[in-house]
Every structure is written in C-alpha cells, then in structure tokens.
PDB file of C-alpha atoms in Angstrom:
ATOM      1  CA  MET A   1      -0.144  -5.578  23.099  1.00  0.00           C
ATOM      2  CA  ARG A   2       3.176  -5.803  21.452  1.00  0.00           C
ATOM      3  CA  TYR A   3       4.621  -2.540  19.982  1.00  0.00           C
ATOM      4  CA  GLU A   4       7.562  -1.978  17.937  1.00  0.00           C
ATOM      5  CA  GLY A   5       9.776   1.323  18.490  1.00  0.00           C
ATOM      6  CA  ILE A   6       7.899   4.432  19.299  1.00  0.00           C
ATOM      7  CA  VAL A   7       4.149   4.649  18.246  1.00  0.00           C
ATOM      8  CA  TYR A   8       2.842   7.753  16.910  1.00  0.00           C
ATOM      9  CA  ARG A   9      -0.855   8.811  16.645  1.00  0.00           C
ATOM     10  CA  PRO A  10      -3.066  11.583  15.851  1.00  0.00           C
ATOM     11  CA  PRO A  11      -3.991  13.859  18.650  1.00  0.00           C
ATOM     12  CA  SER A  12      -7.708  12.850  18.370  1.00  0.00           C
ATOM     13  CA  GLU A  13      -6.739   9.137  18.817  1.00  0.00           C
ATOM     14  CA  ALA A  14      -5.716   9.515  22.265  1.00  0.00           C
ATOM     15  CA  ARG A  15      -8.452   7.460  23.694  1.00  0.00           C
ATOM     16  CA  SER A  16      -7.958   4.638  20.963  1.00  0.00           C
ATOM     17  CA  LEU A  17      -6.532   1.362  20.988  1.00  0.00           C
ATOM     18  CA  ILE A  18      -3.751   1.613  18.495  1.00  0.00           C
ATOM     19  CA  LEU A  19      -3.118  -1.598  16.427  1.00  0.00           C
ATOM     20  CA  GLN A  20       0.364  -1.723  14.497  1.00  0.00           C
ATOM     21  CA  LEU A  21      -0.863  -3.052  11.223  1.00  0.00           C
ATOM     22  CA  THR A  22       2.308  -1.885   9.579  1.00  0.00           C
ATOM     23  CA  ILE A  23       5.577  -1.355  11.459  1.00  0.00           C
ATOM     24  CA  GLY A  24       7.174   2.345   9.963  1.00  0.00           C
ATOM     25  CA  CYS A  25       6.426   4.134   6.915  1.00  0.00           C
ATOM     26  CA  ALA A  26       6.410   2.581   3.273  1.00  0.00           C
ATOM     27  CA  ARG A  27       8.273   5.702   1.984  1.00  0.00           C
ATOM     28  CA  ASN A  28      10.196   7.107   4.739  1.00  0.00           C
ATOM     29  CA  GLU A  29      11.957   9.619   2.889  1.00  0.00           C
ATOM     30  CA  CYS A  30      10.002  13.016   4.073  1.00  0.00           C
ATOM     31  CA  THR A  31      12.909  15.495   5.196  1.00  0.00           C
ATOM     32  CA  PHE A  32      10.447  17.033   7.725  1.00  0.00           C
ATOM     33  CA  CYS A  33       9.698  13.522   9.450  1.00  0.00           C
ATOM     34  CA  ASN A  34      11.927  11.701  11.730  1.00  0.00           C
ATOM     35  CA  MET A  35       9.087   9.477  13.238  1.00  0.00           C
ATOM     36  CA  TYR A  36       9.969   6.189  11.486  1.00  0.00           C
ATOM     37  CA  LYS A  37      13.513   6.801  10.906  1.00  0.00           C
ATOM     38  CA  ASP A  38      14.486   3.847  13.311  1.00  0.00           C
ATOM     39  CA  LYS A  39      11.999   1.256  11.829  1.00  0.00           C
ATOM     40  CA  LYS A  40      12.553  -0.805   8.379  1.00  0.00           C
ATOM     41  CA  PHE A  41       9.107  -0.857   6.794  1.00  0.00           C
ATOM     42  CA  ARG A  42       7.005  -4.153   7.046  1.00  0.00           C
ATOM     43  CA  ILE A  43       3.469  -5.263   6.910  1.00  0.00           C
ATOM     44  CA  ARG A  44       2.750  -7.198  10.260  1.00  0.00           C
ATOM     45  CA  ASN A  45       1.676 -10.746  10.290  1.00  0.00           C
ATOM     46  CA  LEU A  46      -1.849 -10.941  10.451  1.00  0.00           C
ATOM     47  CA  ASP A  47      -2.144 -13.285  12.942  1.00  0.00           C
ATOM     48  CA  GLU A  48      -0.107 -11.192  15.445  1.00  0.00           C
ATOM     49  CA  VAL A  49      -2.104  -8.427  14.887  1.00  0.00           C
ATOM     50  CA  VAL A  50      -5.191 -10.408  15.694  1.00  0.00           C
ATOM     51  CA  GLU A  51      -3.617 -11.824  18.943  1.00  0.00           C
ATOM     52  CA  ASP A  52      -2.701  -7.960  19.732  1.00  0.00           C
ATOM     53  CA  MET A  53      -6.634  -7.663  19.823  1.00  0.00           C
ATOM     54  CA  ILE A  54      -7.014 -10.446  21.968  1.00  0.00           C
ATOM     55  CA  MET A  55      -4.499  -9.377  24.449  1.00  0.00           C
ATOM     56  CA  ALA A  56      -6.306  -5.885  24.101  1.00  0.00           C
ATOM     57  CA  LYS A  57      -9.822  -7.233  25.175  1.00  0.00           C
ATOM     58  CA  LYS A  58      -8.250  -8.987  28.185  1.00  0.00           C
ATOM     59  CA  TYR A  59      -6.139  -6.429  29.411  1.00  0.00           C
ATOM     60  CA  TYR A  60      -8.477  -3.426  29.353  1.00  0.00           C
ATOM     61  CA  MET A  61     -10.938  -3.219  31.874  1.00  0.00           C
ATOM     62  CA  PHE A  62     -13.497  -1.151  29.620  1.00  0.00           C
ATOM     63  CA  ASP A  63     -15.021  -1.329  26.277  1.00  0.00           C
ATOM     64  CA  ILE A  64     -12.878  -0.682  23.477  1.00  0.00           C
ATOM     65  CA  GLU A  65     -14.981   2.002  21.126  1.00  0.00           C
ATOM     66  CA  ARG A  66     -12.157   3.329  18.811  1.00  0.00           C
ATOM     67  CA  VAL A  67      -9.231   1.615  16.982  1.00  0.00           C
ATOM     68  CA  PHE A  68      -6.567   3.365  15.227  1.00  0.00           C
ATOM     69  CA  LEU A  69      -4.656   1.221  12.399  1.00  0.00           C
ATOM     70  CA  ALA A  70      -0.820   2.216  12.831  1.00  0.00           C
ATOM     71  CA  ASP A  71       2.122   2.876  11.600  1.00  0.00           C
ATOM     72  CA  GLY A  72       2.742   5.527   8.868  1.00  0.00           C
ATOM     73  CA  ASP A  73       0.356   4.104   6.193  1.00  0.00           C
ATOM     74  CA  ALA A  74      -1.849   1.261   7.169  1.00  0.00           C
ATOM     75  CA  LEU A  75      -3.819   2.024   3.900  1.00  0.00           C
ATOM     76  CA  ILE A  76      -0.916   0.381   1.857  1.00  0.00           C
ATOM     77  CA  VAL A  77      -2.211  -3.011   3.132  1.00  0.00           C
ATOM     78  CA  LYS A  78      -3.912  -4.830   0.557  1.00  0.00           C
ATOM     79  CA  THR A  79      -7.562  -4.653   0.610  1.00  0.00           C
ATOM     80  CA  ARG A  80      -8.583  -7.985   1.364  1.00  0.00           C
ATOM     81  CA  ASP A  81      -6.079  -8.094   4.544  1.00  0.00           C
ATOM     82  CA  LEU A  82      -7.803  -4.689   5.623  1.00  0.00           C
ATOM     83  CA  LEU A  83     -10.914  -6.121   5.495  1.00  0.00           C
ATOM     84  CA  TYR A  84     -10.059  -9.103   7.434  1.00  0.00           C
ATOM     85  CA  ILE A  85      -8.570  -6.893  10.193  1.00  0.00           C
ATOM     86  CA  ILE A  86     -11.632  -4.873  10.093  1.00  0.00           C
ATOM     87  CA  ASP A  87     -14.080  -8.096  10.419  1.00  0.00           C
ATOM     88  CA  LYS A  88     -11.762  -9.260  13.279  1.00  0.00           C
ATOM     89  CA  ILE A  89     -11.887  -5.471  15.146  1.00  0.00           C
ATOM     90  CA  HIS A  90     -15.790  -6.159  15.096  1.00  0.00           C
ATOM     91  CA  GLU A  91     -15.694  -9.873  16.058  1.00  0.00           C
ATOM     92  CA  ILE A  92     -13.118  -9.464  18.983  1.00  0.00           C
ATOM     93  CA  LEU A  93     -14.038  -6.054  20.375  1.00  0.00           C
ATOM     94  CA  PRO A  94     -17.656  -5.480  19.395  1.00  0.00           C
ATOM     95  CA  THR A  95     -18.009  -2.169  21.219  1.00  0.00           C
ATOM     96  CA  VAL A  96     -15.844  -0.361  18.621  1.00  0.00           C
ATOM     97  CA  ASN A  97     -17.775   2.219  16.805  1.00  0.00           C
ATOM     98  CA  ARG A  98     -14.695   3.837  14.830  1.00  0.00           C
ATOM     99  CA  ILE A  99     -11.806   2.261  12.951  1.00  0.00           C
ATOM    100  CA  THR A 100      -9.034   5.188  11.518  1.00  0.00           C
ATOM    101  CA  ALA A 101      -5.788   4.743   9.859  1.00  0.00           C
ATOM    102  CA  TYR A 102      -3.135   6.852   8.169  1.00  0.00           C
ATOM    103  CA  GLY A 103      -2.974   6.780   4.290  1.00  0.00           C
ATOM    104  CA  ALA A 104      -0.585   8.320   2.295  1.00  0.00           C
ATOM    105  CA  PRO A 105      -1.768   9.878  -0.877  1.00  0.00           C
ATOM    106  CA  LYS A 106      -0.332   7.315  -3.215  1.00  0.00           C
ATOM    107  CA  ASP A 107      -1.521   4.812  -1.018  1.00  0.00           C
ATOM    108  CA  VAL A 108      -5.116   6.134  -1.626  1.00  0.00           C
ATOM    109  CA  LEU A 109      -4.780   6.549  -5.020  1.00  0.00           C
ATOM    110  CA  ALA A 110      -3.449   2.676  -5.582  1.00  0.00           C
ATOM    111  CA  LYS A 111      -7.066   1.774  -4.217  1.00  0.00           C
ATOM    112  CA  THR A 112      -9.903   1.447  -6.519  1.00  0.00           C
ATOM    113  CA  PRO A 113     -13.057   3.412  -5.884  1.00  0.00           C
ATOM    114  CA  GLU A 114     -14.676   0.386  -5.190  1.00  0.00           C
ATOM    115  CA  GLU A 115     -12.263  -0.783  -2.817  1.00  0.00           C
ATOM    116  CA  LEU A 116     -12.474   2.252  -0.534  1.00  0.00           C
ATOM    117  CA  GLU A 117     -16.072   1.926  -0.566  1.00  0.00           C
ATOM    118  CA  THR A 118     -16.156  -1.616   0.395  1.00  0.00           C
ATOM    119  CA  LEU A 119     -13.444  -0.502   3.285  1.00  0.00           C
ATOM    120  CA  GLN A 120     -15.802   2.125   4.322  1.00  0.00           C
ATOM    121  CA  LYS A 121     -19.051  -0.186   4.551  1.00  0.00           C
ATOM    122  CA  ALA A 122     -16.908  -2.724   6.433  1.00  0.00           C
ATOM    123  CA  GLY A 123     -16.383  -0.004   9.058  1.00  0.00           C
ATOM    124  CA  LEU A 124     -13.194   2.060   8.147  1.00  0.00           C
ATOM    125  CA  ASP A 125     -14.471   5.328   9.336  1.00  0.00           C
ATOM    126  CA  MET A 126     -11.685   8.076   8.434  1.00  0.00           C
ATOM    127  CA  VAL A 127      -7.999   8.225   6.774  1.00  0.00           C
ATOM    128  CA  TYR A 128      -5.528  10.878   7.992  1.00  0.00           C
ATOM    129  CA  MET A 129      -3.702  11.901   5.128  1.00  0.00           C
ATOM    130  CA  GLY A 130      -0.476  14.008   5.486  1.00  0.00           C
ATOM    131  CA  ALA A 131      -0.833  16.812   2.472  1.00  0.00           C
ATOM    132  CA  GLU A 132       1.823  18.683   4.404  1.00  0.00           C
ATOM    133  CA  SER A 133       1.659  21.384   1.609  1.00  0.00           C
ATOM    134  CA  GLY A 134      -0.189  22.549  -1.659  1.00  0.00           C
ATOM    135  CA  SER A 135       2.827  23.931  -3.331  1.00  0.00           C
ATOM    136  CA  ASP A 136       4.522  21.467  -5.887  1.00  0.00           C
ATOM    137  CA  LYS A 137       7.674  22.956  -5.114  1.00  0.00           C
ATOM    138  CA  VAL A 138       7.566  22.758  -1.461  1.00  0.00           C
ATOM    139  CA  LEU A 139       6.293  19.169  -1.705  1.00  0.00           C
ATOM    140  CA  LYS A 140       9.475  18.198  -4.294  1.00  0.00           C
ATOM    141  CA  ALA A 141      12.005  20.046  -1.748  1.00  0.00           C
ATOM    142  CA  VAL A 142      10.712  18.053   1.325  1.00  0.00           C
ATOM    143  CA  LYS A 143      10.599  14.671  -0.809  1.00  0.00           C
ATOM    144  CA  LYS A 144       6.822  14.042  -0.037  1.00  0.00           C
ATOM    145  CA  ASN A 145       6.649  11.796  -3.040  1.00  0.00           C
ATOM    146  CA  ALA A 146       3.113  13.392  -4.077  1.00  0.00           C
ATOM    147  CA  THR A 147       1.825  16.396  -5.996  1.00  0.00           C
ATOM    148  CA  GLN A 148      -0.576  18.716  -5.420  1.00  0.00           C
ATOM    149  CA  ALA A 149      -3.038  17.045  -8.188  1.00  0.00           C
ATOM    150  CA  GLU A 150      -2.377  13.788  -6.367  1.00  0.00           C
ATOM    151  CA  ILE A 151      -3.272  15.081  -3.057  1.00  0.00           C
ATOM    152  CA  ILE A 152      -6.362  16.329  -4.317  1.00  0.00           C
ATOM    153  CA  ALA A 153      -7.157  13.340  -6.324  1.00  0.00           C
ATOM    154  CA  ALA A 154      -6.868  11.461  -3.269  1.00  0.00           C
ATOM    155  CA  GLY A 155      -8.773  13.447  -1.050  1.00  0.00           C
ATOM    156  CA  GLN A 156     -11.645  13.866  -3.722  1.00  0.00           C
ATOM    157  CA  LYS A 157     -11.582   9.911  -3.879  1.00  0.00           C
ATOM    158  CA  LEU A 158     -11.764   9.325   0.170  1.00  0.00           C
ATOM    159  CA  LYS A 159     -14.914  11.655   0.017  1.00  0.00           C
ATOM    160  CA  ALA A 160     -16.841   9.754  -3.104  1.00  0.00           C
ATOM    161  CA  ALA A 161     -16.100   6.821  -1.016  1.00  0.00           C
ATOM    162  CA  GLY A 162     -17.771   8.057   1.829  1.00  0.00           C
ATOM    163  CA  LEU A 163     -14.784   7.985   3.878  1.00  0.00           C
ATOM    164  CA  LYS A 164     -14.217  11.170   6.264  1.00  0.00           C
ATOM    165  CA  SER A 165     -10.656  12.342   6.046  1.00  0.00           C
ATOM    166  CA  SER A 166      -8.577  14.457   8.131  1.00  0.00           C
ATOM    167  CA  ILE A 167      -5.692  16.154   6.137  1.00  0.00           C
ATOM    168  CA  THR A 168      -2.515  17.659   7.742  1.00  0.00           C
ATOM    169  CA  LEU A 169      -0.678  20.677   6.467  1.00  0.00           C
ATOM    170  CA  ILE A 170       2.321  21.845   8.261  1.00  0.00           C
ATOM    171  CA  SER A 171       2.398  25.762   8.898  1.00  0.00           C
ATOM    172  CA  GLY A 172       5.672  27.446   7.266  1.00  0.00           C
ATOM    173  CA  LEU A 173       6.809  24.120   5.449  1.00  0.00           C
ATOM    174  CA  GLY A 174       9.337  25.317   2.922  1.00  0.00           C
ATOM    175  CA  GLY A 175      10.789  28.249   4.933  1.00  0.00           C
ATOM    176  CA  ILE A 176      10.061  31.958   4.672  1.00  0.00           C
ATOM    177  CA  GLU A 177      10.875  32.213   1.121  1.00  0.00           C
ATOM    178  CA  ASN A 178       7.954  29.832   0.186  1.00  0.00           C
ATOM    179  CA  LEU A 179       5.608  30.973   2.695  1.00  0.00           C
ATOM    180  CA  GLU A 180       2.961  32.834   0.498  1.00  0.00           C
ATOM    181  CA  GLU A 181       3.144  30.037  -2.103  1.00  0.00           C
ATOM    182  CA  HIS A 182       2.811  27.438   0.605  1.00  0.00           C
ATOM    183  CA  ALA A 183      -0.293  28.778   1.999  1.00  0.00           C
ATOM    184  CA  VAL A 184      -1.982  29.875  -1.155  1.00  0.00           C
ATOM    185  CA  GLU A 185      -1.491  26.651  -2.611  1.00  0.00           C
ATOM    186  CA  SER A 186      -2.217  24.711   0.361  1.00  0.00           C
ATOM    187  CA  ALA A 187      -5.696  26.646   0.752  1.00  0.00           C
ATOM    188  CA  LYS A 188      -6.082  25.339  -2.982  1.00  0.00           C
ATOM    189  CA  VAL A 189      -5.639  21.902  -2.030  1.00  0.00           C
ATOM    190  CA  ILE A 190      -8.451  22.063   0.751  1.00  0.00           C
ATOM    191  CA  SER A 191     -10.749  23.893  -1.237  1.00  0.00           C
ATOM    192  CA  ALA A 192     -10.658  21.497  -4.029  1.00  0.00           C
ATOM    193  CA  ILE A 193     -10.943  18.433  -1.661  1.00  0.00           C
TER     194      ILE A 193
END
C-alpha cells in the first residue's frame, strides 16, 4: 500500500482497508480542521488505486471485508470513476461487504439522484458527511463552504438514494457565544435529515 501523508479515517473504520482515492481535501479552508493542510488536493490515478488493492490482497493474511475510500472527500470523484473503483474492489477483494467514503455536502449535491442510486446499487454503503454545525453563522465563521439548507439537502439526498450517512457535528464549534444557536440549529439539521 502506498499512502501519501497522514491518513485519517472515521473511528468506525478501524478495521477497514483504507484506499486513498483522493489526496487531501478539495476545499481545505475550514478553520477548525488541519488534517489535510500539508497536502495539495488531487484525485489519484485510478490504475494506482487498483494496484494498491492488489498489493493489499497479497499483503494481508485475512479476508478484507471493509473498504474506506479516503482522503477528505472521495465523493468528488466522477461517478463513472467511482463505479470503476467499486467494481474493481468487488473483483479484486471479493470478500468486501462494506464500502464507505467521505463526502462533503457540495459533493453530494453535485451528484444527481440517479448517480447516487447507481453508486448505492454498485456497493457504496455509507457516506460520512461533515456538517460540523447547523448554524449558518457558525458555518460561515469556520469557512465550511456549506449552508444549513445545503447540508440538509445533501443528507436528504443520500437518504433518498438508499445510502446510509454518518453526519459529524462538532460540539462547541463557534465558541461559547454561539453555543445555544449552534446546538439548536444542529438539532434542526439532524431532525430534517
């Protein structure tokens, strides 16, 4: 496996094979996050990603059951390329029964409902989406590049396509002066989704 820089994954992906489909984060402006500041965003060559799968199959002495597509927002990758990678996962790693990825709200919204449904039917099970807050004031202050309405729309779009989602909210984001608004508006987002 070839990894560039520090690789991050959600805690629930601890036992997953991590495939770096993208390097870094396409937006990389959020003031609360320093995970990808040392990387310039790019989508990896798909042949290299396939080679990584082949290496993983040879290296690991157990069946790989879960794959997490990293880095920051793998859902930005063109749908046809995502479908190709999902197909290769099933071909090279036939014991995989769960495929997940990070997806920023704008990347979810950029996909058509049909594209998301096709990805789900191909084997994408869940998208991790960072909402961070439901407060437009806080979202603007931390340069999230998404509004409450966009986050809700993205979450509803994932659900309508049959994709599970894991939505991240950051307790206390926006500071003590915005604590109540952050909490109340974040609850509205989750309830709406």
